[in-house]
Coordinates of C-alpha atoms in Angstrom, one line a residue:
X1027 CA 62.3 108.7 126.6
X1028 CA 60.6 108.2 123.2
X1029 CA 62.8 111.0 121.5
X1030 CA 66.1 109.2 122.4
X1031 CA 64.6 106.0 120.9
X1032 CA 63.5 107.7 118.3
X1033 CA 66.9 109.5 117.7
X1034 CA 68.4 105.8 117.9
X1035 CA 65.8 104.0 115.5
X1036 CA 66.8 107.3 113.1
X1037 CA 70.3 106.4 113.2
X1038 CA 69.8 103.6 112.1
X1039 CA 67.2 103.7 109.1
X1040 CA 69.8 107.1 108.4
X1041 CA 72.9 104.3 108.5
X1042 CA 71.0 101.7 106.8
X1043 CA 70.1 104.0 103.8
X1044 CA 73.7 105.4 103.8
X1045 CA 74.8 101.5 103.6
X1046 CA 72.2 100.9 100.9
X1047 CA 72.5 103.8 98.7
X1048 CA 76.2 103.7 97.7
X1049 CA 76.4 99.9 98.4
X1050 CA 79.2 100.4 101.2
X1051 CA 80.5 97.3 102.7
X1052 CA 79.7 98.2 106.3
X1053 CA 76.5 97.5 107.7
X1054 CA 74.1 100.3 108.0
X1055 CA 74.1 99.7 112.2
X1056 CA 77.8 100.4 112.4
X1057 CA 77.6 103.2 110.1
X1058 CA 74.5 104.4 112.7
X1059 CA 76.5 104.2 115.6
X1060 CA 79.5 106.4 114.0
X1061 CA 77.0 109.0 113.4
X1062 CA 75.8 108.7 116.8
X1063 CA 79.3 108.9 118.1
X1064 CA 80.0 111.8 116.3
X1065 CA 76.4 113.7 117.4
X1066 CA 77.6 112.8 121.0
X1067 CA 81.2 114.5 120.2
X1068 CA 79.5 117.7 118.5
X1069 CA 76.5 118.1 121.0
X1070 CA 79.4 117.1 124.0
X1071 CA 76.9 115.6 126.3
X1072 CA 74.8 112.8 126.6
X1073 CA 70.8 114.3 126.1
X1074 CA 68.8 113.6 128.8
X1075 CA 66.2 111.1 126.7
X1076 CA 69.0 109.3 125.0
X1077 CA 70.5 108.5 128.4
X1078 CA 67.4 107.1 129.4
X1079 CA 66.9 105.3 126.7
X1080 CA 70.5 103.8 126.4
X1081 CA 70.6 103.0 130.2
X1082 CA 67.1 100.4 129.9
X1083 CA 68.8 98.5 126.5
X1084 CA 72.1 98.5 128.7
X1085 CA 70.3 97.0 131.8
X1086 CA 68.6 94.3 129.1
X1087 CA 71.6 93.4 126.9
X1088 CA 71.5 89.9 128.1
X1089 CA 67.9 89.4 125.9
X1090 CA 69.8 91.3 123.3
X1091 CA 72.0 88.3 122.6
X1092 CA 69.4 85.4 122.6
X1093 CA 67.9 85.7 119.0
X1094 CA 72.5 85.6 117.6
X1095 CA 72.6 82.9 119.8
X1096 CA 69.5 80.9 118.4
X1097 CA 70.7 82.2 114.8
X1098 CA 74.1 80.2 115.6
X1099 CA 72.2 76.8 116.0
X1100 CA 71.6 77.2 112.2
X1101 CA 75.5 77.2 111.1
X1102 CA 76.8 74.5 113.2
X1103 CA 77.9 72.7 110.4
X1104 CA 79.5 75.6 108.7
X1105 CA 81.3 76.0 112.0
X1106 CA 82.4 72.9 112.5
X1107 CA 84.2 73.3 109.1
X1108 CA 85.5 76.4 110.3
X1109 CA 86.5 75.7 114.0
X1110 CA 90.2 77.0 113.7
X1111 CA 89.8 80.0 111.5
X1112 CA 87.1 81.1 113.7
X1113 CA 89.2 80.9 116.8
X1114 CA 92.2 82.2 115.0
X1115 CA 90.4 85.6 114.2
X1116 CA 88.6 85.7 117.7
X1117 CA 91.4 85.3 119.2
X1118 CA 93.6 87.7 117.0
X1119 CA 90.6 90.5 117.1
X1120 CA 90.7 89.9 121.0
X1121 CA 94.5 90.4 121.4
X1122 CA 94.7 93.5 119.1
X1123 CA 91.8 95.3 121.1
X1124 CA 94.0 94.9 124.1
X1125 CA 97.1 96.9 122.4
X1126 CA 95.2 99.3 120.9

């Protein structure tokens, strides 16, 4: 179980340093995750430990969410201003996932 967090904590740093290095406008966690996507495609399975691993910060994803949500309380003014753009791209990222 500690290799598959370690494998995803690697990912990361990996993705964060990517992000860093040639100033890319995607955040080193996304640029993580592709990497681990394409690990998954290339080693066509899920490894036993990163199953594991995965399945526990699935189970707790709810505690995942509570520091964004405290972070929100910060910008309510900043949404206030920004009520209906906020919507309008929520709403139009929403509908475009569901025809894709």
């Amino acid at each position: 179980m500690v290799k598959g967090f370690i494998v995803l904590i690697g990912l990361l740093l990996i993705g964060n340093v990517i992000s860093d290095v040639f100033s890319l406008p995607v955040p080193g966690s996304v640029i993580g995750m592709v990497l681990l996507f394409l690990g998954l495609v290339f080693y066509k399975s899920v490894p036993e430990d990163l199953g594991k691993v995965s399945d526990g910060l699935i189970a707790h994803i709810g505690l995942l969410f509570v520091p964004a949500g405290a972070g929100i309380s910060l910008y309510l003014g900043m949404i206030a201003e920004n009520w209906p753009v906020i919507i309008l791209a929520s709403v139009g990222s929403a509908v475009l996932s569901l025809i894709v």
